[in-house]
Tab-separated table of C-alpha atoms in Angstrom:
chain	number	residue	atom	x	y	z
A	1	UNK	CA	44.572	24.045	-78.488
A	2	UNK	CA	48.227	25.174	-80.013
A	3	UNK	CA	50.078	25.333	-76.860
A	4	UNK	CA	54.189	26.546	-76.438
A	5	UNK	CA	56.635	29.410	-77.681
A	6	UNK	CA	59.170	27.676	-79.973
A	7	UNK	CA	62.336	27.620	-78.569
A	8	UNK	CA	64.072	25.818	-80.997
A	9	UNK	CA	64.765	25.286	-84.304
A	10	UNK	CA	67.518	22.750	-85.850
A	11	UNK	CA	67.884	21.188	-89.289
A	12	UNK	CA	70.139	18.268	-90.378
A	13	UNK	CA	71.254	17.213	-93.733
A	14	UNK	CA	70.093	13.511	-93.800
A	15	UNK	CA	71.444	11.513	-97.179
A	16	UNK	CA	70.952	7.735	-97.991
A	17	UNK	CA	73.309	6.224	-100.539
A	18	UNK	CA	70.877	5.187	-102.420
A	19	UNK	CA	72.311	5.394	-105.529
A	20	UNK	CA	74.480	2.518	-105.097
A	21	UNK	CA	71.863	0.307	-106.259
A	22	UNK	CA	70.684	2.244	-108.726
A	23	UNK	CA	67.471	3.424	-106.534
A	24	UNK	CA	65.367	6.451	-107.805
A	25	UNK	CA	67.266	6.167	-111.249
A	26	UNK	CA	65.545	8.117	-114.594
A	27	UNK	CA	66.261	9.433	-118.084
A	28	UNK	CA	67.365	12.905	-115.579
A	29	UNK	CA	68.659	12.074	-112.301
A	30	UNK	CA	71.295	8.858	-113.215
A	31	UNK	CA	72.671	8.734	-109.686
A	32	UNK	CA	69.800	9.730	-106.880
A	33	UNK	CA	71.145	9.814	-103.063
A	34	UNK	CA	67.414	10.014	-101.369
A	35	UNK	CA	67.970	12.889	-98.913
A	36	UNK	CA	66.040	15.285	-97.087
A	37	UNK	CA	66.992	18.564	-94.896
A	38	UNK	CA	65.327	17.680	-91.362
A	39	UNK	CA	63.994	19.867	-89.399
A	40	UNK	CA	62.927	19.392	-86.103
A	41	UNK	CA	60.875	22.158	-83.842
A	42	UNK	CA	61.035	22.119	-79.731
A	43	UNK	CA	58.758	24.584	-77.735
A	44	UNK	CA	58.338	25.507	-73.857
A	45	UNK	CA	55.233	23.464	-73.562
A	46	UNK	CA	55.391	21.277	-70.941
A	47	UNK	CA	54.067	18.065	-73.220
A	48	UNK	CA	57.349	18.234	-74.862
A	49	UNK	CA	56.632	17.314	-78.038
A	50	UNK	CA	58.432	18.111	-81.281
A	51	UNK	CA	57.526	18.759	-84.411
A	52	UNK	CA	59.430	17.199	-87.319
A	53	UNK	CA	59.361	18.436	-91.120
A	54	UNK	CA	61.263	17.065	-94.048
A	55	UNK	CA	62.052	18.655	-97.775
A	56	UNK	CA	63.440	16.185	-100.246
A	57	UNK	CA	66.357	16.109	-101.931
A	58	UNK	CA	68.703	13.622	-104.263
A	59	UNK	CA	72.329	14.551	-102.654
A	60	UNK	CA	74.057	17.669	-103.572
A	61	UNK	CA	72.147	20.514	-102.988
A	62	UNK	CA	70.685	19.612	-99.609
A	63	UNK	CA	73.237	21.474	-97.566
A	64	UNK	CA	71.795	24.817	-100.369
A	65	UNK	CA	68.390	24.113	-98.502
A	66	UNK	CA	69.327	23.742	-95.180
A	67	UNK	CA	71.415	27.538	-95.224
A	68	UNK	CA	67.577	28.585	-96.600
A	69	UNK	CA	66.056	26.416	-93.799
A	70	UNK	CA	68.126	28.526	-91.670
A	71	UNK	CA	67.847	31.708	-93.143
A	72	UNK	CA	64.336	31.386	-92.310
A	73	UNK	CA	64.620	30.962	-89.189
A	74	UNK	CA	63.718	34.273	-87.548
A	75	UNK	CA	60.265	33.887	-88.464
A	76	UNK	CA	59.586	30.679	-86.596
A	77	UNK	CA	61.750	31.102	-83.114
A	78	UNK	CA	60.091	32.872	-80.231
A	79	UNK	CA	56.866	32.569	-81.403
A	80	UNK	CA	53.779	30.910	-80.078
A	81	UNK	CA	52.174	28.318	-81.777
A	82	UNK	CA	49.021	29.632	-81.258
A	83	UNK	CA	49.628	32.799	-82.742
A	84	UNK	CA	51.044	30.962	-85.932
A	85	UNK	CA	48.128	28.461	-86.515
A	86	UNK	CA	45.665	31.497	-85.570
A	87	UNK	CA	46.327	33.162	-88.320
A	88	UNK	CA	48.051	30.424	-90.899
A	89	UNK	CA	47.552	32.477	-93.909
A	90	UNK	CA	49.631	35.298	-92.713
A	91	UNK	CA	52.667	33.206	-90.849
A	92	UNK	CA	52.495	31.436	-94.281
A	93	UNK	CA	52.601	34.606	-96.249
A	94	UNK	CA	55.494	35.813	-94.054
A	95	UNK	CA	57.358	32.980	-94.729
A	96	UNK	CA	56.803	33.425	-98.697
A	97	UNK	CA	57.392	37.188	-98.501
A	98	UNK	CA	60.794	37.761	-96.698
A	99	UNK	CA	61.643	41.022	-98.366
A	100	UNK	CA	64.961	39.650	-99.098
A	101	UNK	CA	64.788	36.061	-99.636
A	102	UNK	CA	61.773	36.572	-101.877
A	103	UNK	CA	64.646	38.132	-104.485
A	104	UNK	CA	66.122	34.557	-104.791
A	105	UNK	CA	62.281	33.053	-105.371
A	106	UNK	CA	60.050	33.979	-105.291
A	107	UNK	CA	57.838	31.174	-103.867
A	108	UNK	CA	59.983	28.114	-105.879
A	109	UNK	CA	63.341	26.732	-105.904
A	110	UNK	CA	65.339	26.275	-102.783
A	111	UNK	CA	63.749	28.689	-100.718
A	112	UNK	CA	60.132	27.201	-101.172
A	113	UNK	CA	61.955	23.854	-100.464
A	114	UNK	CA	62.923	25.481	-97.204
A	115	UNK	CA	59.561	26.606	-96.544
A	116	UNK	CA	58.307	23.720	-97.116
A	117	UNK	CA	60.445	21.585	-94.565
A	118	UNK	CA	59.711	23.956	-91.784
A	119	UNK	CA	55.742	24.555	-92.692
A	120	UNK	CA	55.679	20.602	-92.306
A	121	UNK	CA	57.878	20.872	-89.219
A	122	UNK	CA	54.696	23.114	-87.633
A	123	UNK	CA	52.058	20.774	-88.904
A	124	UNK	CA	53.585	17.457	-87.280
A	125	UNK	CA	53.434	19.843	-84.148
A	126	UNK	CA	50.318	21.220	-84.491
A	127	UNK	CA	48.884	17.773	-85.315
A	128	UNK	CA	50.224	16.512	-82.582
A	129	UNK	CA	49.223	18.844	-79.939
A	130	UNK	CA	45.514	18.104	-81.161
A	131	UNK	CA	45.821	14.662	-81.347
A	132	UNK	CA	44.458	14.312	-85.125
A	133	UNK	CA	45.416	14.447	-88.655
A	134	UNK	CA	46.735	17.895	-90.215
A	135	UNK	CA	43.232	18.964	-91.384
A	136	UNK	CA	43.027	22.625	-91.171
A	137	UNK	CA	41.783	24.177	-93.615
A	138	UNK	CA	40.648	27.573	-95.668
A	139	UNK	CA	42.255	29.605	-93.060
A	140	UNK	CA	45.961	27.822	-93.658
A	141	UNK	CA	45.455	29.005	-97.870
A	142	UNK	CA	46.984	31.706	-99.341
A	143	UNK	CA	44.548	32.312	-102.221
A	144	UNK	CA	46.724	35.172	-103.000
A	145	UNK	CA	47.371	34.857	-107.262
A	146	UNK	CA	44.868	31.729	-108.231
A	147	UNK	CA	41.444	34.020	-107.041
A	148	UNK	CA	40.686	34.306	-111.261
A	149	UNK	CA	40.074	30.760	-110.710
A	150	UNK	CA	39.013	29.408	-107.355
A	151	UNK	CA	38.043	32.362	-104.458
A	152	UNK	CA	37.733	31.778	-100.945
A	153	UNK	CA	33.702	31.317	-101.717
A	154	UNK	CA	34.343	28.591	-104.016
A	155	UNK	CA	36.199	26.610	-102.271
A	156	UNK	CA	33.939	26.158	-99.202
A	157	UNK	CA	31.441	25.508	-101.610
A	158	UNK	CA	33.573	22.882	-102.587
A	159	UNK	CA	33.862	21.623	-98.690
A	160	UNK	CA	30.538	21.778	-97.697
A	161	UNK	CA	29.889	19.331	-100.857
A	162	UNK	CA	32.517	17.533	-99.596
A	163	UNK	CA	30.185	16.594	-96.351
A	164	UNK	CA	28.102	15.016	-98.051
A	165	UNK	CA	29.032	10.886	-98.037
A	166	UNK	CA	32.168	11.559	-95.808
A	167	UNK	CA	31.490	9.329	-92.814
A	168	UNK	CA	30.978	6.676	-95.785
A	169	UNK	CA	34.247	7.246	-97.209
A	170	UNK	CA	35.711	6.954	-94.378
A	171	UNK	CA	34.912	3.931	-93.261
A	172	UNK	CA	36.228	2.967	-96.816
A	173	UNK	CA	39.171	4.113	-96.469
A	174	UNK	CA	39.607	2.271	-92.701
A	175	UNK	CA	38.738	-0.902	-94.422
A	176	UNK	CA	40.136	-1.073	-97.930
A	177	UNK	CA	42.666	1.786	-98.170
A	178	UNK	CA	43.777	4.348	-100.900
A	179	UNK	CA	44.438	3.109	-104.082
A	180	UNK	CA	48.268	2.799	-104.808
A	181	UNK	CA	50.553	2.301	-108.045
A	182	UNK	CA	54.481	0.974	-107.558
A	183	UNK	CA	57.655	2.577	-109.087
A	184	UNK	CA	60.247	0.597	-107.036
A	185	UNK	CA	60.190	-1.981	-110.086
A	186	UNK	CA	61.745	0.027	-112.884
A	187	UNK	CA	64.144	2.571	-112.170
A	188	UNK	CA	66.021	3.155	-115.117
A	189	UNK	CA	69.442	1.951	-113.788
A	190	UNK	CA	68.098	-1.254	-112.705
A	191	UNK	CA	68.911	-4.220	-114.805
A	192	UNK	CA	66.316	-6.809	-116.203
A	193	UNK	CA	66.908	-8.928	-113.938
A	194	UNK	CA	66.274	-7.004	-111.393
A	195	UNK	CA	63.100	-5.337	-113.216
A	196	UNK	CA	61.676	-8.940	-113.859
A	197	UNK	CA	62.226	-10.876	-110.133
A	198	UNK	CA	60.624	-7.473	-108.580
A	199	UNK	CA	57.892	-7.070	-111.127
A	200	UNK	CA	56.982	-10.923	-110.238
A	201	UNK	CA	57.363	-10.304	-106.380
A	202	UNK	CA	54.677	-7.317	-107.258
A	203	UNK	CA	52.344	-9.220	-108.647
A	204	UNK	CA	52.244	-12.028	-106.120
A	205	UNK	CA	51.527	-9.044	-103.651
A	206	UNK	CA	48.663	-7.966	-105.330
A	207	UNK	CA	50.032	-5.157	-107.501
A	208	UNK	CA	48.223	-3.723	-110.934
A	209	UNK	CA	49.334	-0.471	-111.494
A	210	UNK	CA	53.209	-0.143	-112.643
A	211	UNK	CA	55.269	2.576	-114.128
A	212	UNK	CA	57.981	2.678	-115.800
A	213	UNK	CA	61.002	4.727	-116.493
A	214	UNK	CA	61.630	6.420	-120.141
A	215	UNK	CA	63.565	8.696	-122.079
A	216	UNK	CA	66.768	7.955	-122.412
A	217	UNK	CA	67.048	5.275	-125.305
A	218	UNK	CA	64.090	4.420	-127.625
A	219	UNK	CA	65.369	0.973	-128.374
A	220	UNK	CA	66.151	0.257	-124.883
A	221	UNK	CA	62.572	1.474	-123.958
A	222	UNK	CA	60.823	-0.290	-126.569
A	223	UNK	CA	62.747	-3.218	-125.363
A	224	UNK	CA	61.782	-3.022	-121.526
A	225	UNK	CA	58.477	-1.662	-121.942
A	226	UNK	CA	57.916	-4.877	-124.102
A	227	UNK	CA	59.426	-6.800	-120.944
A	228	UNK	CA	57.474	-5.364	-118.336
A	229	UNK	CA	54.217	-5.576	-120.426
A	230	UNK	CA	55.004	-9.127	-120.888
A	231	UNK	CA	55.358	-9.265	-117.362
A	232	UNK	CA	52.135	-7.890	-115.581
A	233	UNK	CA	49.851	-8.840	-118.891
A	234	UNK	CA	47.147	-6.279	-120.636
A	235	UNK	CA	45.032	-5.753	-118.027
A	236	UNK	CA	47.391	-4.565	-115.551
A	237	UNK	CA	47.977	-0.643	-115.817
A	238	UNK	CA	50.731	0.510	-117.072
A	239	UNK	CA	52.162	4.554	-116.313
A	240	UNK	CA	55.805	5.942	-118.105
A	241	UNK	CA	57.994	8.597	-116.711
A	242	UNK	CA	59.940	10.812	-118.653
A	243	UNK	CA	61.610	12.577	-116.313
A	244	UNK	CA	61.516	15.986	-118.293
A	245	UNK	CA	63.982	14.528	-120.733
A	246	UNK	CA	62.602	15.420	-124.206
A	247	UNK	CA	61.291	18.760	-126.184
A	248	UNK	CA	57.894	18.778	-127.684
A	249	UNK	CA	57.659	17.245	-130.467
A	250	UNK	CA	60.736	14.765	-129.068
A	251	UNK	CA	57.685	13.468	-126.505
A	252	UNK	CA	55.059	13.652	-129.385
A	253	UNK	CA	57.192	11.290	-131.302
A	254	UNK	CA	58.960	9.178	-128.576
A	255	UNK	CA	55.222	8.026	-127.212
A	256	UNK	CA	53.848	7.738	-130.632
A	257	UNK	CA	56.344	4.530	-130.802
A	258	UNK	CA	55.484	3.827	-127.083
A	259	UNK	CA	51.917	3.560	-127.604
A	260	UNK	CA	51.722	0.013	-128.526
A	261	UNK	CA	52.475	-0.740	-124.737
A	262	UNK	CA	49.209	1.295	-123.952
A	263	UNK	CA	50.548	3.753	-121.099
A	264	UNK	CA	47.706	5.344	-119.155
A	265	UNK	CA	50.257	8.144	-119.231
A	266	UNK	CA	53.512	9.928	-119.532
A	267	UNK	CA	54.636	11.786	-116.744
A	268	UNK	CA	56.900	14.702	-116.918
A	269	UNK	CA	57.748	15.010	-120.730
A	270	UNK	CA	59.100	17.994	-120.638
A	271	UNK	CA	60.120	20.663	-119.151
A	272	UNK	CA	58.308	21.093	-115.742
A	273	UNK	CA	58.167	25.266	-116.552
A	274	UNK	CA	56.699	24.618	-119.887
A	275	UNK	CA	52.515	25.027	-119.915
A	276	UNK	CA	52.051	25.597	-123.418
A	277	UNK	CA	54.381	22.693	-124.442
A	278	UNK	CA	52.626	20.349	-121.472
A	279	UNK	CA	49.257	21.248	-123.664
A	280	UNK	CA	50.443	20.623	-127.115
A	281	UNK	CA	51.625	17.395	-126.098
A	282	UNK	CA	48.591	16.459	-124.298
A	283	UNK	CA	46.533	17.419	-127.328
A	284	UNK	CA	48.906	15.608	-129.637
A	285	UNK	CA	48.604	12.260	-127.621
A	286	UNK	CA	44.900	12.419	-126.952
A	287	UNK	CA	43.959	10.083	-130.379
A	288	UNK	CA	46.483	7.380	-128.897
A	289	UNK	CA	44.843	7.296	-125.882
A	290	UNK	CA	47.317	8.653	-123.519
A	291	UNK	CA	46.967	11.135	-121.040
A	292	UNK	CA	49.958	13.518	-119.662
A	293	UNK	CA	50.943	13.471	-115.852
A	294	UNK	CA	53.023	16.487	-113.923
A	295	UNK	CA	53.455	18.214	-111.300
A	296	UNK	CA	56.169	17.061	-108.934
A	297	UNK	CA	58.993	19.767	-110.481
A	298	UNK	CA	56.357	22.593	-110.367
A	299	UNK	CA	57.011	25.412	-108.363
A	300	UNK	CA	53.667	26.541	-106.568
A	301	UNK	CA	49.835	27.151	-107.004
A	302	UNK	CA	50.223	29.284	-109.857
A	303	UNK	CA	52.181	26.649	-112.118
A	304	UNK	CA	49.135	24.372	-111.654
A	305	UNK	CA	46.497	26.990	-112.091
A	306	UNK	CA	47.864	27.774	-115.231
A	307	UNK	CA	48.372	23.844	-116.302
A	308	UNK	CA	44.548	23.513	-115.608
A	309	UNK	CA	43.445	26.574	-117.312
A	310	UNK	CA	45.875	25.339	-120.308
A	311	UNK	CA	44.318	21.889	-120.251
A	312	UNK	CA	47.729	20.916	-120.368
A	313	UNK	CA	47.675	17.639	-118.144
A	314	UNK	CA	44.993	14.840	-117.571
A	315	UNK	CA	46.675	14.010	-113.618
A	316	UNK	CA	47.797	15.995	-111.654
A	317	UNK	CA	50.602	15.734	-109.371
A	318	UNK	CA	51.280	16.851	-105.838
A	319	UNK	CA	53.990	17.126	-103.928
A	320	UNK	CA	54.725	16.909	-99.974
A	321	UNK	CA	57.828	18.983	-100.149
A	322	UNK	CA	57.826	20.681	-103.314
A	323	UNK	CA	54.756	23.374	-102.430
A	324	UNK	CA	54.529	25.348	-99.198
A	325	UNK	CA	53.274	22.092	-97.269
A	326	UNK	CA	50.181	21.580	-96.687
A	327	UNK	CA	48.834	24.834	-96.880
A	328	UNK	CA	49.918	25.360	-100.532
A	329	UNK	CA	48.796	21.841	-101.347
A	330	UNK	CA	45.375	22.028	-100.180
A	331	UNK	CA	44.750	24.803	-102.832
A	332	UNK	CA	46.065	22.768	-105.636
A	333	UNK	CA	43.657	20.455	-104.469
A	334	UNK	CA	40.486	22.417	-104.385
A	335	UNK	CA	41.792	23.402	-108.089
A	336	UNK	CA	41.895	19.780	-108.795
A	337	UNK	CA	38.558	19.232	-107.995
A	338	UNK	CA	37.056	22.720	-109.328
A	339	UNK	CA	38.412	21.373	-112.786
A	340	UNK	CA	37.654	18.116	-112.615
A	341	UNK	CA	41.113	16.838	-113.296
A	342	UNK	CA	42.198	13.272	-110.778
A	343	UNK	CA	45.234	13.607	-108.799
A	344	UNK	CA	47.601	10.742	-108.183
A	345	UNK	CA	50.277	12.452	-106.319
A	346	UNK	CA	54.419	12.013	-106.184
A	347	UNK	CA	55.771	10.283	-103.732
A	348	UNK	CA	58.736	8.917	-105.113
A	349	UNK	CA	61.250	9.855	-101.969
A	350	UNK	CA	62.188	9.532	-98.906
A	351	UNK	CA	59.537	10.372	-96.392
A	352	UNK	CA	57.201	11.538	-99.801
A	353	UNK	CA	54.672	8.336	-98.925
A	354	UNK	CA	54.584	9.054	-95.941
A	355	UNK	CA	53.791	12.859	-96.047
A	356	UNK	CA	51.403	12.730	-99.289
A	357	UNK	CA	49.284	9.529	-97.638
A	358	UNK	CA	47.411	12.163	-95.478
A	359	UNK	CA	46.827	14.284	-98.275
A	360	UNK	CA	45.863	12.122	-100.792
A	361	UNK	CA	43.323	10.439	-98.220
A	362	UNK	CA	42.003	13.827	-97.109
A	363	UNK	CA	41.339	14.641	-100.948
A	364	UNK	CA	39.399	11.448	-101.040
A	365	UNK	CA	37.509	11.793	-98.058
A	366	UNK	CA	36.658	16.030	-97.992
A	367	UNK	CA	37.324	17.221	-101.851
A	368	UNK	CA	37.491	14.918	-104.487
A	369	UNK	CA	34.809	12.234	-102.966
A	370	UNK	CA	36.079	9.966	-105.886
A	371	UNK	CA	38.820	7.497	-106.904
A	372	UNK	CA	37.898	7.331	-110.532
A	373	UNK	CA	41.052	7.600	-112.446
A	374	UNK	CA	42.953	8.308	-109.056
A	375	UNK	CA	46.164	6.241	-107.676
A	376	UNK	CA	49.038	7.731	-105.471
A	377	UNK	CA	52.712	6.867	-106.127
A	378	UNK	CA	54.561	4.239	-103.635
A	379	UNK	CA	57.655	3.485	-103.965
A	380	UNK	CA	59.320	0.583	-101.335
A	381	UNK	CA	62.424	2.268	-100.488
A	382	UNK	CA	63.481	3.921	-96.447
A	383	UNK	CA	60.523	3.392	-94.937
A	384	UNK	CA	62.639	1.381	-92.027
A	385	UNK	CA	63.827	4.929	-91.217
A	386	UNK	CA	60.849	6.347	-90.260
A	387	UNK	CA	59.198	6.228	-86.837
A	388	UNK	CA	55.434	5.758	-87.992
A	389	UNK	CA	56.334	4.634	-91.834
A	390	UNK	CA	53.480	4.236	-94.261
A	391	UNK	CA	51.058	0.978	-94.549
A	392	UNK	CA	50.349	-0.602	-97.547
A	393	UNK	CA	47.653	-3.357	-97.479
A	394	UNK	CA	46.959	-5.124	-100.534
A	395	UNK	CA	48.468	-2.447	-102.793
A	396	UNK	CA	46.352	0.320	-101.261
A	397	UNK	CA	47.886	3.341	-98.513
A	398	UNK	CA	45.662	2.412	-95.260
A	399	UNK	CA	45.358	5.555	-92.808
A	400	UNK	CA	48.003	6.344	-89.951
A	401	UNK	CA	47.109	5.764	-86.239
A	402	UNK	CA	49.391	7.990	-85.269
A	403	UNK	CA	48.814	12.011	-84.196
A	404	UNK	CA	51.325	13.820	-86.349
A	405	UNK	CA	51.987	13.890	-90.106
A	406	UNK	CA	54.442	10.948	-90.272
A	407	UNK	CA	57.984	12.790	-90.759
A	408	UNK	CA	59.688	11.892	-87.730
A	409	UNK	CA	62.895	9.612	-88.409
A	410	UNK	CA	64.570	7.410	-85.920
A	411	UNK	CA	67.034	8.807	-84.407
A	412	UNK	CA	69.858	5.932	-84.840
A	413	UNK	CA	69.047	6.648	-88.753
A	414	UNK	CA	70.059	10.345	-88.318
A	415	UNK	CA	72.874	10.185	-86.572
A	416	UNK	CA	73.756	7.094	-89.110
A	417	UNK	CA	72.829	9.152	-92.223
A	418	UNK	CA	73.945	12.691	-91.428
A	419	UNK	CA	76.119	14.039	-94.016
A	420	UNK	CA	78.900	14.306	-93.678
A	421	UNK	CA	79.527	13.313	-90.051
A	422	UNK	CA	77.391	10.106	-90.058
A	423	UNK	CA	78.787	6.806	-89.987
A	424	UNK	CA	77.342	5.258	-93.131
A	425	UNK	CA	79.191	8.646	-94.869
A	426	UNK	CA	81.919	8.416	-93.141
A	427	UNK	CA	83.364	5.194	-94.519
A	428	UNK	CA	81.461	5.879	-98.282
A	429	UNK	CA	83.849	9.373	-97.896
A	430	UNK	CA	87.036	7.337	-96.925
A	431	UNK	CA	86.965	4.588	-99.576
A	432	UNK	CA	89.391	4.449	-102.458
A	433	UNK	CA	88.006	6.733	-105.348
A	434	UNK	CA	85.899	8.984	-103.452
């Protein structure tokens, strides 16, 4: 049972230099600092627990979300848990509707970033008040906007399917783990080198699914697609990421030379707003064999309802931070499945693997009840930072142990990484040029 008034709410800007090495690099986003705006929830219980929620960010821009974070405040102190998780849909819907904040929305951008950091914040809690994963469900959805596609009705449907074969699953998942693919080989800024020794150190760790950044130079992407197919062979998989770089017919064209290196698919072509463009190029690469992959720039629900209804992408892409937690994510999900489309979520951040491993292992276990065509992002970078950081067992995502839902950092890498008061920013801030 929820238990506790919160008392407290606090959010730090966390930032990790990581674009010194040239970490989280694309066609896009040259110079990536992994961030996140922290927040961390205290109540009166007398357990004393905490919850702890992340949103992700690249640098600049998280101090934006944390004055949201803030501004949202009033609608999370003084009130029980209880009363929030009792009725989920409406706290969420309060959160989403601030008659004011709404104007600078609504329901995407930085706001919904801040939403999501605190919604995540009161999961960890709640999750760890009932000692279990955060696996609440109908009652936590806002179905408000996507009913012309998936009601209320539907989705139970969907869940009481979803019973059937679940103890089987699982135990699958206990003993051989969610599927995973790696990024952390081919950021754009690394250089071959580095692409080739960590590509090798992959594949001696049991790796077959890579992807690959794109977009910025054909020649230079012909060139290290070549490489890295070289490297893992034609029976590995092989994914590209474009970052949103290119228009239209820019993608159509771009992966038409591409396609010799047989991509399962190209993520992100364009522009994450764009539906109609998202469908033309999926229908223009369908005779090469190569699907299209989005969803970690798109706003809420409605952007993937209408990407579905558009047949616009062939996998789908959560994100931890980027809907309204787990709340908004769990109806994407159920619209997954209702369409038939596989979702290999983003996870390429810090604290993202660690969020979207309960998600993606929920999906498996309650919705989906398949792993056909289904792989979720991993990406080897901060995970030393994290208090109960992600497992990876022979290239796969094994469950957590732990109550909670995995976003609490330790707290020698906070006070290390705040920005811009930390120590590791403090001397980055005082050295010649900066």
């Amino acid at each position: 049972m929820a238990r506790g008034r919160i008392s407290r709410l606090s959010v730090r800007d966390i930032r990790f230099p990581t674009s010194l090495g040239g970490h989280g690099s694309d066609a896009m986003h040259t110079d990536p600092d992994y961030s996140a705006a922290y927040v961390i929830l205290e109540t009166d219980a007398e357990d004393g627990l905490k919850g702890y929620g992340i949103t992700f960010t690249l640098g600049r821009g998280t101090e934006v979300v944390v004055c949201a974070v803030n501004a949202l405040a009033h609608h999370v102190l003084n009130r029980d848990l209880g009363d929030i998780v009792g009725d989920f849909r409406g706290f969420y819907r309060q959160l989403t509707s601030d008659g004011q904040l709404r104007w600078i929305g609504p329901e995407k951008g930085v706001v919904h970033l801040a939403t999501a950091a605190i919604l995540n914040a009161v999961w960890d809690l709640w999750a760890k008040q009932e000692g279990k994963d955060p696996r609440r469900l109908l009652s936590c959805i806002d179905f408000r906007y996507i009913t012309d596609v998936l009601t209320e009705e539907e989705a139970h449907e969907i869940l009481q399917r979803g019973q059937v074969g679940k103890r089987e699953r699982e135990e699958q998942m206990l003993t051989e783990g969610y599927p995973a693919y790696t990024t952390s080989c081919a950021w754009l800024g690394y250089p071959d080198a580095t692409l080739q020794q960590l590509c090798s150190e992959a594949l001696k760790d049991g790796w077959t699914r890579f992807k690959v950044k794109v977009g910025a130079d054909l020649q230079d992407d012909i060139r290290r697609c070549q490489l890295i197919r070289n490297m893992i062979g034609p029976e590995k998989t092989l994914m590209m990421d474009a970052n949103q770089r290119w228009d239209v017919p820019e993608a159509v064209e771009w992966m038409a030379r591409l396609a010799e290196f047989r991509p399962l698919w190209i993520e992100e072509p364009t522009s994450p707003d764009d539906i109609l463009g998202h469908a033309a190029i999926s229908k223009a690469l369908a005779p090469l064999g190569i699907g299209v992959a989005t969803g970690e720039q798109c706003h809420n629900r409605v952007i993937f309802k209408q990407l579905l209804q558009a047949k616009a992408l062939q996998f789908l892409q959560i994100d931890s931070c980027r809907l309204g937690s787990v709340n908004e994510n769990l109806a994407v999900l159920l619209m997954a499945k209702k369409f038939d489309v596989p979702v290999c979520p983003h996870a390429g951040g810090v604290g993202l693997c660690e969020l979207v491993q309960h998600l993606i292992i929920f999906d498996f276990i309650s919705v989906s009840a398949s792993l056909k065509d289904r792989m979720c992002e991993y990406v080897d970078h901060l995970h030393e930072h994290f208090k109960y950081p992600v497992r990876i067992k022979k290239a796969s995502y094994m469950p957590p142990k732990d109550a909670g839902y995995s976003t609490e950092m330790k707290e020698e890498s906070v006070k290390k990484h705040q920005y811009p008061d930390g120590e590791v920013w403090k001397k980055l801030l005082a050295a010649p040029g900066d």
